[in-house]
Short mmCIF file of C-alpha atoms in Angstrom, two decimals:
data_model
loop_
_atom_site.label_atom_id
_atom_site.label_comp_id
_atom_site.label_asym_id
_atom_site.label_seq_id
_atom_site.Cartn_x
_atom_site.Cartn_y
_atom_site.Cartn_z
CA MET A 20 -14.96 -22.54 -21.93
CA LEU A 21 -13.23 -19.48 -22.58
CA PHE A 22 -13.68 -19.51 -26.12
CA SER A 23 -17.08 -21.14 -26.07
CA SER A 24 -19.16 -18.07 -27.84
CA THR A 25 -22.09 -18.84 -29.82
CA ARG A 26 -22.93 -17.47 -33.17
CA GLN A 27 -25.81 -15.11 -31.73
CA ASP A 28 -23.08 -13.95 -29.49
CA TRP A 29 -20.99 -12.48 -32.55
CA LEU A 30 -23.38 -12.02 -35.37
CA GLY A 31 -26.84 -11.94 -34.22
CA ASN A 32 -26.77 -7.99 -34.43
CA VAL A 33 -23.66 -6.85 -36.60
CA ARG A 34 -25.13 -3.37 -37.35
CA GLY A 35 -25.95 -2.53 -33.85
CA ASP A 36 -22.73 -3.83 -32.46
CA ILE A 37 -20.66 -1.94 -35.16
CA LEU A 38 -22.08 1.10 -34.83
CA ALA A 39 -22.34 0.97 -30.68
CA GLY A 40 -18.50 0.05 -30.88
CA ILE A 41 -17.69 3.05 -32.95
CA VAL A 42 -19.55 5.44 -30.25
CA VAL A 43 -17.87 3.81 -27.59
CA ALA A 44 -14.39 4.14 -29.34
CA LEU A 45 -14.89 7.75 -29.51
CA ALA A 46 -15.79 8.17 -25.88
CA LEU A 47 -12.91 5.80 -24.79
CA VAL A 48 -10.59 8.20 -26.39
CA PRO A 49 -10.49 10.89 -23.56
CA GLU A 50 -11.17 8.63 -20.71
CA ALA A 51 -8.17 6.35 -21.67
CA ILE A 52 -5.71 9.35 -21.89
CA ALA A 53 -7.17 10.87 -18.35
CA PHE A 54 -6.54 7.63 -16.64
CA SER A 55 -3.17 7.25 -17.90
CA ILE A 56 -2.49 10.84 -16.16
CA ILE A 57 -4.36 9.63 -12.84
CA ALA A 58 -1.80 6.62 -13.01
CA GLY A 59 1.15 8.58 -13.79
CA VAL A 60 2.18 7.11 -16.91
CA ASP A 61 2.28 8.15 -20.66
CA PRO A 62 -1.43 8.52 -22.56
CA LYS A 63 -0.12 5.50 -24.73
CA VAL A 64 0.16 3.41 -21.68
CA GLY A 65 -3.69 3.72 -21.19
CA LEU A 66 -4.57 3.74 -24.93
CA TYR A 67 -3.09 0.21 -25.52
CA ALA A 68 -4.47 -1.15 -22.19
CA SER A 69 -7.81 0.01 -23.55
CA PHE A 70 -7.49 -1.54 -27.02
CA ALA A 71 -5.94 -4.87 -25.50
CA ILE A 72 -8.40 -5.38 -22.97
CA ALA A 73 -11.60 -4.38 -25.15
CA VAL A 74 -10.28 -7.03 -27.68
CA ILE A 75 -9.61 -10.09 -25.49
CA ILE A 76 -12.47 -9.22 -22.88
CA ALA A 77 -14.63 -9.49 -26.38
CA ILE A 78 -13.66 -13.17 -27.16
CA VAL A 79 -13.00 -14.64 -23.53
CA GLY A 80 -15.31 -12.57 -21.00
CA GLY A 81 -18.54 -13.74 -19.54
CA ARG A 82 -20.82 -10.99 -20.62
CA ALA A 83 -21.35 -10.18 -24.11
CA GLY A 84 -21.75 -6.32 -24.80
CA MET A 85 -19.71 -5.13 -21.77
CA ILE A 86 -17.05 -2.65 -22.17
CA SER A 87 -13.72 -3.10 -20.33
CA ALA A 88 -10.70 -1.00 -20.65
CA ALA A 89 -8.40 1.01 -18.64
CA THR A 90 -10.31 2.48 -15.74
CA ALA A 91 -10.03 5.16 -12.82
CA ALA A 92 -10.91 2.53 -10.25
CA THR A 93 -7.56 0.62 -11.30
CA ALA A 94 -5.50 3.48 -12.11
CA LEU A 95 -6.13 4.97 -8.70
CA LEU A 96 -4.14 1.89 -7.10
CA MET A 97 -1.10 2.31 -9.39
CA ILE A 98 -0.12 5.92 -8.44
CA THR A 99 2.25 5.12 -5.77
CA LEU A 100 3.66 1.90 -7.61
CA VAL A 101 4.71 4.18 -10.82
CA LYS A 102 5.89 6.92 -8.82
CA ASP A 103 8.32 4.60 -6.66
CA HIS A 104 9.34 2.03 -9.07
CA GLY A 105 8.69 2.87 -12.47
CA LEU A 106 6.42 1.65 -15.66
CA GLU A 107 7.81 -2.01 -15.97
CA TYR A 108 6.69 -2.72 -12.42
CA LEU A 109 3.36 -1.51 -13.17
CA LEU A 110 3.24 -3.92 -16.39
CA ALA A 111 4.57 -6.83 -14.16
CA ALA A 112 1.90 -5.91 -11.41
CA SER A 113 -0.79 -5.81 -14.39
CA VAL A 114 0.43 -9.33 -15.42
CA LEU A 115 0.12 -10.69 -11.82
CA ALA A 116 -3.24 -9.10 -11.02
CA GLY A 117 -4.52 -11.12 -14.25
CA VAL A 118 -3.11 -14.49 -12.89
CA LEU A 119 -4.74 -13.58 -9.53
CA GLN A 120 -8.16 -13.00 -11.23
CA ILE A 121 -8.04 -16.25 -13.20
CA LEU A 122 -7.36 -18.20 -10.11
CA ALA A 123 -10.33 -16.21 -8.32
CA GLY A 124 -12.11 -17.48 -11.41
CA TYR A 125 -11.24 -21.15 -10.91
CA LEU A 126 -11.86 -20.93 -7.02
CA ASN A 127 -15.42 -19.40 -7.62
CA LEU A 128 -14.73 -16.24 -5.57
CA HIS A 129 -17.32 -14.58 -8.04
CA THR A 130 -19.94 -15.85 -5.66
CA LEU A 131 -18.58 -13.71 -2.95
CA ILE A 132 -19.97 -10.75 -4.68
CA SER A 133 -23.24 -11.63 -2.82
CA PHE A 134 -21.69 -10.25 0.29
CA ILE A 135 -21.64 -7.05 -0.91
CA SER A 136 -24.53 -5.06 0.32
CA ARG A 137 -26.26 -2.04 -1.44
CA SER A 138 -24.79 0.28 0.86
CA VAL A 139 -21.44 -0.93 0.41
CA MET A 140 -21.82 -0.67 -3.32
CA VAL A 141 -23.15 2.82 -3.23
CA GLY A 142 -20.28 3.81 -0.81
CA PHE A 143 -17.94 2.15 -3.22
CA LEU A 144 -19.19 4.06 -6.18
CA ASN A 145 -19.26 7.50 -4.02
CA ALA A 146 -15.76 7.13 -2.99
CA LEU A 147 -14.48 6.21 -6.37
CA ALA A 148 -16.30 9.45 -7.52
CA ILE A 149 -14.65 11.52 -4.65
CA LEU A 150 -11.09 9.82 -5.67
CA ILE A 151 -11.37 11.01 -9.35
CA PHE A 152 -12.30 14.48 -8.89
CA MET A 153 -9.61 14.64 -6.17
CA ALA A 154 -7.16 13.39 -9.27
CA GLN A 155 -8.04 16.55 -11.15
CA LEU A 156 -7.04 18.96 -8.44
CA PRO A 157 -3.35 19.12 -9.48
CA GLU A 158 -4.67 20.15 -13.11
CA LEU A 159 -6.72 23.19 -11.63
CA THR A 160 -4.11 24.45 -8.89
CA ASN A 161 -1.54 27.46 -9.66
CA VAL A 162 -2.80 27.52 -13.14
CA THR A 163 -3.99 30.52 -15.15
CA TRP A 164 -7.62 31.81 -15.31
CA HIS A 165 -7.51 30.35 -18.86
CA VAL A 166 -7.78 26.82 -17.17
CA TYR A 167 -10.59 27.86 -15.28
CA ALA A 168 -12.58 29.34 -18.23
CA LEU A 169 -11.85 26.16 -20.43
CA THR A 170 -12.86 23.80 -17.89
CA ALA A 171 -16.19 25.54 -17.29
CA LEU A 172 -16.79 25.83 -21.19
CA GLY A 173 -16.24 21.89 -21.51
CA LEU A 174 -18.55 21.17 -18.57
CA ALA A 175 -21.18 23.30 -20.24
CA ILE A 176 -20.69 21.86 -23.67
CA ILE A 177 -20.65 18.08 -21.80
CA TYR A 178 -24.11 18.72 -20.26
CA LEU A 179 -25.93 20.95 -22.80
CA PHE A 180 -25.08 19.32 -26.01
CA PRO A 181 -27.08 16.30 -25.58
CA TYR A 182 -29.97 18.84 -26.06
CA VAL A 183 -29.04 19.84 -29.43
CA PRO A 184 -31.45 17.98 -31.73
CA LYS A 185 -30.33 14.86 -33.72
CA LEU A 186 -26.52 15.40 -33.39
CA GLY A 187 -26.92 15.45 -29.55
CA LYS A 188 -28.08 11.99 -29.58
CA ILE A 189 -25.41 10.74 -32.05
CA ILE A 190 -22.37 12.28 -31.01
CA PRO A 191 -20.79 11.84 -27.44
CA SER A 192 -20.48 15.25 -26.00
CA PRO A 193 -17.04 14.67 -24.28
CA LEU A 194 -15.75 14.07 -27.97
CA VAL A 195 -17.55 17.35 -28.67
CA THR A 196 -16.16 18.88 -25.77
CA ILE A 197 -12.35 17.91 -26.84
CA VAL A 198 -12.73 19.07 -30.29
CA VAL A 199 -14.30 22.51 -29.39
CA LEU A 200 -11.70 23.21 -26.56
CA THR A 201 -8.72 22.25 -28.86
CA ALA A 202 -9.91 24.11 -31.41
CA LEU A 203 -10.24 27.19 -29.55
CA VAL A 204 -6.80 26.88 -28.07
CA VAL A 205 -5.34 26.72 -31.35
CA TYR A 206 -6.96 29.43 -32.95
CA MET A 207 -6.38 31.95 -29.94
CA GLY A 208 -2.92 30.51 -29.37
CA ILE A 209 -3.68 30.10 -25.42
CA ASP A 210 -0.88 28.99 -23.42
CA VAL A 211 -2.12 25.88 -21.50
CA ARG A 212 -0.83 22.11 -20.59
CA THR A 213 -1.80 19.92 -23.42
CA ILE A 214 -1.55 16.18 -23.50
CA GLY A 215 1.66 16.34 -25.39
CA ASP A 216 3.08 17.98 -22.36
CA MET A 217 2.10 14.61 -20.06
CA GLY A 218 4.02 11.90 -22.15
CA GLU A 219 4.39 10.07 -25.26
CA LEU A 220 1.57 9.17 -27.33
CA PRO A 221 1.41 5.65 -29.50
CA ASP A 222 2.40 5.78 -33.43
CA THR A 223 2.82 2.11 -33.85
CA LEU A 224 0.87 -0.89 -33.17
CA PRO A 225 1.66 -2.75 -29.49
CA ILE A 226 3.98 -5.36 -29.56
CA PHE A 227 4.26 -8.31 -27.00
CA LEU A 228 7.06 -7.53 -24.50
CA TRP A 229 8.08 -9.25 -21.30
CA PRO A 230 8.08 -6.42 -18.47
CA ASP A 231 11.77 -5.62 -17.98
CA VAL A 232 11.98 -6.31 -14.07
CA PRO A 233 14.32 -8.84 -12.45
CA MET A 234 12.67 -11.99 -11.75
CA THR A 235 13.39 -12.26 -7.84
CA LEU A 236 11.53 -12.35 -4.73
CA GLU A 237 11.96 -8.75 -3.75
CA THR A 238 10.10 -7.94 -7.18
CA LEU A 239 7.16 -10.21 -6.24
CA TRP A 240 6.88 -8.73 -2.67
CA ILE A 241 6.63 -4.91 -4.28
CA ILE A 242 3.93 -5.80 -6.68
CA LEU A 243 1.97 -8.28 -5.03
CA PRO A 244 -0.16 -5.67 -2.78
CA TYR A 245 -0.71 -3.75 -5.83
CA SER A 246 -1.79 -6.52 -7.71
CA VAL A 247 -4.08 -8.09 -4.95
CA ALA A 248 -5.76 -4.56 -4.96
CA ILE A 249 -6.22 -4.50 -8.54
CA ALA A 250 -7.37 -7.93 -8.87
CA ILE A 251 -10.13 -7.38 -6.10
CA VAL A 252 -11.17 -3.90 -7.29
CA GLY A 253 -10.96 -4.98 -10.82
CA LEU A 254 -13.27 -7.91 -10.29
CA LEU A 255 -15.55 -5.89 -7.88
CA GLU A 256 -16.39 -3.47 -10.62
CA SER A 257 -16.73 -6.04 -13.57
CA LEU A 258 -19.22 -8.05 -11.42
CA MET A 259 -21.17 -5.04 -10.29
CA THR A 260 -21.24 -4.00 -14.00
CA ALA A 261 -22.32 -7.39 -15.45
CA GLN A 262 -25.10 -7.50 -12.85
CA VAL A 263 -26.37 -3.84 -14.20
CA LEU A 264 -26.32 -5.08 -17.85
CA ASP A 265 -28.23 -8.65 -16.74
CA GLU A 266 -31.10 -6.19 -15.25
CA MET A 267 -31.04 -3.62 -18.45
CA THR A 268 -31.09 -6.28 -20.88
CA ASP A 269 -32.82 -9.36 -19.00
CA THR A 270 -30.12 -11.58 -19.92
CA ASP A 271 -27.63 -13.70 -17.81
CA SER A 272 -23.97 -13.51 -17.60
CA ASP A 273 -21.22 -16.04 -16.79
CA LYS A 274 -19.51 -14.53 -14.01
CA LYS A 275 -17.18 -17.23 -13.29
CA ARG A 276 -16.12 -16.90 -16.80
CA GLU A 277 -15.89 -13.35 -16.86
CA CYS A 278 -13.39 -13.41 -13.63
CA LYS A 279 -11.13 -15.72 -15.84
CA GLY A 280 -11.66 -13.23 -18.77
CA GLN A 281 -10.65 -10.40 -16.98
CA GLY A 282 -7.70 -12.17 -15.88
CA VAL A 283 -6.55 -13.19 -19.23
CA ALA A 284 -7.34 -9.47 -20.72
CA ASN A 285 -5.09 -8.15 -17.89
CA ILE A 286 -2.17 -10.34 -18.71
CA GLY A 287 -2.48 -9.33 -22.52
CA SER A 288 -2.49 -5.82 -21.46
CA GLY A 289 0.60 -5.91 -19.31
CA LEU A 290 2.22 -8.00 -21.87
CA MET A 291 1.51 -5.20 -24.75
CA GLY A 292 2.62 -2.32 -22.68
CA GLY A 293 -0.73 -1.61 -21.37
CA MET A 294 -1.85 -1.19 -17.59
CA ALA A 295 -4.31 -3.23 -15.89
CA GLY A 296 -8.20 -2.46 -16.23
CA CYS A 297 -11.79 -3.69 -15.75
CA ALA A 298 -15.24 -3.21 -16.79
CA MET A 299 -16.61 0.33 -17.41
CA ILE A 300 -20.20 0.88 -16.05
CA GLY A 301 -20.79 4.06 -17.75
CA GLN A 302 -19.18 2.99 -21.22
CA SER A 303 -21.33 -0.17 -21.14
CA ILE A 304 -24.39 1.52 -20.45
CA ILE A 305 -23.64 3.77 -23.42
CA ASN A 306 -22.74 0.84 -25.62
CA VAL A 307 -25.97 -1.01 -24.47
CA LYS A 308 -28.25 2.14 -24.85
CA SER A 309 -26.52 2.76 -28.44
CA GLY A 310 -27.81 -0.46 -29.66
CA GLY A 311 -24.56 -2.76 -28.88
CA ARG A 312 -25.74 -6.38 -27.50
CA GLY A 313 -22.94 -8.70 -28.79
CA ARG A 314 -19.39 -9.46 -28.50
CA LEU A 315 -18.95 -7.69 -31.65
CA SER A 316 -19.39 -4.10 -30.12
CA THR A 317 -16.81 -4.45 -27.60
CA MET A 318 -14.37 -5.82 -30.46
CA THR A 319 -15.19 -2.93 -32.50
CA ALA A 320 -14.65 -0.41 -29.77
CA GLY A 321 -11.10 -1.87 -29.08
CA VAL A 322 -10.21 -1.94 -32.94
CA VAL A 323 -11.55 1.37 -33.82
CA LEU A 324 -9.96 2.96 -30.90
CA LEU A 325 -6.34 1.61 -31.93
CA ILE A 326 -7.08 2.73 -35.52
CA MET A 327 -7.65 6.27 -34.21
CA VAL A 328 -4.76 6.69 -32.13
CA VAL A 329 -2.07 5.31 -34.05
CA PHE A 330 -3.03 7.34 -37.21
CA VAL A 331 -4.06 10.59 -35.12
CA SER A 332 -1.47 10.79 -32.53
CA ASP A 333 -0.38 14.29 -33.53
CA TRP A 334 -4.17 15.75 -33.16
CA LEU A 335 -4.22 14.05 -29.64
CA ALA A 336 -1.18 15.85 -28.66
CA ILE A 337 -2.49 19.17 -28.89
CA ILE A 338 -5.54 18.56 -26.73
CA PRO A 339 -5.73 21.00 -23.46
CA MET A 340 -5.43 19.30 -20.39
CA ALA A 341 -8.52 21.16 -19.28
CA ALA A 342 -10.74 19.18 -21.70
CA LEU A 343 -9.93 16.05 -19.95
CA VAL A 344 -10.45 17.65 -16.41
CA ALA A 345 -13.99 18.55 -17.56
CA VAL A 346 -14.39 15.09 -18.90
CA MET A 347 -13.23 13.51 -15.70
CA ILE A 348 -15.47 16.05 -13.59
CA MET A 349 -18.33 14.65 -15.73
CA VAL A 350 -17.28 11.01 -14.77
CA SER A 351 -17.07 11.98 -11.15
CA ILE A 352 -20.54 13.74 -11.05
CA GLY A 353 -22.13 10.59 -13.03
CA THR A 354 -20.53 8.11 -10.42
CA PHE A 355 -21.51 9.55 -7.55
CA ASN A 356 -24.86 8.20 -6.15
CA TRP A 357 -26.58 11.81 -5.47
CA ASN A 358 -29.62 9.89 -3.83
CA SER A 359 -27.52 8.53 -1.36
CA ILE A 360 -27.29 11.98 0.36
CA VAL A 361 -31.21 12.14 0.53
CA GLU A 362 -31.41 8.58 1.75
CA ILE A 363 -29.27 9.31 4.73
CA ARG A 364 -32.27 10.87 6.38
CA THR A 365 -34.59 7.73 5.19
CA ASN A 366 -32.28 4.77 5.37
CA PRO A 367 -31.72 2.75 8.49
CA LEU A 368 -29.11 4.20 10.62
CA PRO A 369 -26.69 0.92 10.11
CA ALA A 370 -27.20 1.27 6.14
CA THR A 371 -25.94 4.66 6.19
CA ILE A 372 -22.70 3.92 8.73
CA VAL A 373 -21.85 1.18 6.55
CA MET A 374 -22.16 3.60 3.13
CA LEU A 375 -20.15 6.25 5.19
CA THR A 376 -17.54 3.96 6.46
CA THR A 377 -16.73 2.71 2.90
CA VAL A 378 -16.58 6.14 1.78
CA ILE A 379 -14.30 7.45 4.53
CA VAL A 380 -11.88 4.14 4.58
CA THR A 381 -11.50 4.32 0.67
CA VAL A 382 -10.90 8.11 0.45
CA GLY A 383 -8.55 8.06 3.40
CA THR A 384 -6.43 4.80 2.17
CA HIS A 385 -6.68 5.58 -1.68
CA ASN A 386 -7.60 1.85 -1.76
CA LEU A 387 -10.93 0.81 -3.02
CA ALA A 388 -10.54 -2.73 -1.70
CA PHE A 389 -9.85 -1.54 1.80
CA GLY A 390 -13.22 0.44 1.81
CA VAL A 391 -15.16 -2.14 0.32
CA ILE A 392 -13.89 -4.84 2.94
CA SER A 393 -14.23 -2.43 5.76
CA GLY A 394 -17.84 -1.92 4.53
CA VAL A 395 -18.57 -5.85 4.28
CA VAL A 396 -17.20 -6.33 7.68
CA LEU A 397 -19.36 -3.80 9.20
CA ALA A 398 -22.39 -4.81 7.54
CA ALA A 399 -21.93 -8.57 8.61
CA LEU A 400 -21.47 -6.95 12.24
CA PHE A 401 -24.78 -4.86 12.11
CA MET A 402 -26.46 -8.22 10.51
CA ALA A 403 -25.44 -10.23 13.35
CA SER A 404 -26.70 -7.76 15.77
CA ARG A 405 -30.12 -7.54 14.26
CA LEU A 406 -30.37 -11.31 14.10
CA ARG A 407 -29.58 -11.47 17.71
CA GLU A 408 -32.12 -8.49 18.54
CA PHE A 409 -35.06 -10.87 16.87
CA MET A 410 -34.35 -14.09 18.99
CA LEU A 411 -36.41 -14.22 22.17
CA VAL A 412 -37.70 -17.40 24.40
CA GLU A 413 -41.15 -17.46 25.80
CA LYS A 414 -42.04 -19.29 29.03
CA THR A 415 -45.44 -21.09 29.86
CA PHE A 416 -45.98 -23.20 33.12
CA ASP A 417 -48.44 -26.10 33.33
CA GLU A 418 -49.09 -26.71 36.91
CA ALA A 419 -50.94 -29.85 36.53
CA THR A 420 -47.97 -31.82 35.27
CA GLN A 421 -45.70 -29.26 37.08
CA THR A 422 -43.82 -28.65 33.37
CA GLN A 423 -42.26 -25.27 32.21
CA THR A 424 -42.22 -24.89 28.43
CA TYR A 425 -39.65 -22.53 26.92
CA THR A 426 -40.19 -21.73 23.53
CA VAL A 427 -37.55 -20.37 21.44
CA ILE A 428 -37.80 -18.19 18.62
CA GLY A 429 -35.60 -16.94 15.87
CA GLN A 430 -32.25 -17.62 15.19
CA VAL A 431 -29.49 -19.20 17.57
CA PHE A 432 -25.92 -18.67 16.55
CA PHE A 433 -22.63 -17.22 18.11
CA ASN A 434 -23.98 -13.89 18.65
CA SER A 435 -27.40 -14.37 20.22
CA THR A 436 -26.03 -17.58 22.65
CA GLU A 437 -25.42 -15.25 25.73
CA LYS A 438 -29.06 -13.94 25.27
CA PHE A 439 -30.51 -17.66 24.62
CA THR A 440 -28.99 -18.85 28.08
CA GLN A 441 -30.23 -15.86 30.29
CA TYR A 442 -33.67 -16.81 29.36
CA PHE A 443 -33.52 -20.24 31.51
CA ASP A 444 -34.00 -19.74 35.18
CA PHE A 445 -31.95 -22.99 36.77
CA LYS A 446 -32.66 -22.66 40.12
CA GLU A 447 -36.60 -22.67 39.43
CA VAL A 448 -38.35 -25.86 41.21
CA VAL A 449 -39.96 -28.07 38.48
CA ASP A 450 -40.44 -31.28 37.43
CA LYS A 451 -39.94 -31.14 33.68
CA VAL A 452 -38.62 -28.47 31.10
CA VAL A 453 -39.69 -28.57 27.67
CA ILE A 454 -37.59 -26.62 25.26
CA ASP A 455 -39.77 -26.08 21.94
CA VAL A 456 -37.52 -24.85 19.13
CA HIS A 457 -40.08 -25.44 16.45
CA ARG A 458 -39.62 -21.52 15.35
CA ALA A 459 -35.91 -21.55 15.83
CA HIS A 460 -32.87 -22.58 14.06
CA PHE A 461 -29.44 -23.53 15.52
CA TRP A 462 -26.62 -22.22 13.13
CA ASP A 463 -23.19 -23.08 14.71
CA ILE A 464 -21.25 -24.83 17.13
CA SER A 465 -21.66 -22.01 19.24
CA ALA A 466 -25.35 -22.55 19.38
CA VAL A 467 -24.99 -26.20 19.98
CA TYR A 468 -22.76 -25.62 22.96
CA ALA A 469 -25.41 -23.10 24.37
CA LEU A 470 -28.11 -25.91 23.96
CA ASP A 471 -25.91 -28.42 25.80
CA LYS A 472 -25.07 -26.02 28.59
CA VAL A 473 -28.81 -25.24 29.40
CA VAL A 474 -29.78 -29.04 29.18
CA LEU A 475 -26.72 -29.90 31.35
CA LYS A 476 -27.36 -27.17 34.10
CA LEU A 477 -31.29 -28.19 34.17
CA ARG A 478 -30.33 -31.91 34.48
CA ARG A 479 -27.82 -31.23 36.87
CA GLU A 480 -30.56 -29.62 39.19
CA GLY A 481 -32.77 -32.77 38.77
CA VAL A 482 -34.94 -31.86 35.99
CA ASP A 483 -36.25 -33.87 32.93
CA VAL A 484 -35.34 -32.11 29.94
CA GLU A 485 -36.99 -32.62 26.61
CA ILE A 486 -36.19 -31.00 23.41
CA ILE A 487 -38.89 -30.65 20.78
CA GLY A 488 -39.48 -29.25 17.23
CA LEU A 489 -35.80 -29.35 15.80
CA ASN A 490 -35.68 -28.76 11.94
CA GLN A 491 -33.55 -30.99 10.16
CA ALA A 492 -30.62 -28.71 9.37
CA SER A 493 -30.33 -28.14 13.29
CA GLU A 494 -31.23 -31.73 13.95
CA THR A 495 -28.13 -32.62 11.74
CA LEU A 496 -25.93 -30.16 13.41
CA MET A 497 -27.07 -31.53 16.76
CA ASP A 498 -26.51 -35.06 15.68
CA LYS A 499 -23.13 -34.22 14.94
CA PHE A 500 -21.46 -32.11 17.67
CA ALA A 501 -24.20 -31.82 20.49
CA VAL A 502 -23.14 -33.66 23.71
CA HIS A 503 -26.24 -33.74 26.21
CA ASP A 504 -27.16 -37.07 24.86
CA LYS A 505 -23.91 -38.53 24.72
CA PRO A 506 -22.65 -39.29 28.48
CA GLU A 507 -19.30 -40.47 27.31
CA LYS A 508 -18.72 -36.74 26.38
CA ILE A 509 -20.32 -34.78 28.78
CA GLU A 510 -17.75 -35.52 31.41
CA LYS A 511 -14.96 -34.28 29.21
CA MET A 512 -16.95 -31.18 28.19
CA MET A 513 -17.87 -29.96 31.67
CA GLY A 514 -14.61 -30.68 32.98
CA GLY A 515 -13.28 -27.98 30.09
CA HIS A 516 -15.29 -25.30 31.81
#
């Protein structure tokens, strides 16, 4: 299943895929280095990771044309692990994260993406943008004015170069920024920090090595929390990116296969000296807009990236950090959903609270998984509260037959059962009560228990009770769990309360 690609996936768009892959590779270089620096590792770790993940996911991924590599979302989760325990534990955590993602694929956990509302997704992206920007602050504090000037120039090139006729559409502006700022620093002899000051760059092809960590339970307890967070965040961003590309290309992706593919890619990255990663929304959009549609584009991006970094590593070492800071500020600005600020005034209050909570928890904990989980839980609570508000019971009395009819409208579930029972008057003197549920749905055993309680209380007052209009799903639930028509269980139920 993982290797079942069609000929169309690989050879259906050869020219477009190769050209788009080269464009993506050029744009990947500065980002892979920048993400390495965010995580606190040598640039070669991010570059090896981007190569390994891109090549492997091209073969085993579930979305043709999607670009996966080292990313800011996963790099942000690694900072503490690298600082406290070193690179080898990061490699082990990357392998374990891959194993967890494969497991998630077999358990069909990709279906959980449907629980993520738009508000949570917007909060996730906004928080990611803020964290990326915050990660650049150490490079902008206690530095000379040259760094600020270079960063400002870099941003100007990034946003203005695309307007240059022809060239602006072909060459990625982040790459132009890096070339121009590097040339300027070298020509003028400006003394600023460069990538070479940040750590070792690759000068050979990556090789397979098992992470040098003790194979003990203590090691597992150290890396497990980081691996779980990386696995969750990696799958979230990958599945969201696949969804975006599905809509852009009007094609479908295999999200179950993507979960497994991301896992295989992260295991491969960890064993080749790279950090864990996931799909990249920005790079994937660049690939599609550059004409990339097939798996060949992703494979080309990874291979070209490796060729460049192995054979021009001496040039990479002299790139000023200010250039990468400018690139990452661009990534941050592009990731932030600026419309969400305007929408605060127009969106319903619960949607805004969910979005802001996701942002605040993520930024406060520096953990995207915590933020998303908080947002999902809060959104579920708001939804339950709203459904409760839409549940009501109407009363009509027929004097001729002395019959009181309660018409239930809406959803009866754990959060609305108290409101449901409060509509019934158990002391009212009537001969018969009809509970009409044509326009209602009973969702859980709390709802069944509430209906049992109402029926039994009315019957205890000597009232003849009839329930009409149960739909098939509610009736199935009643047949299985309700006791109001099962005398042998009534005594036991009432005795418990």
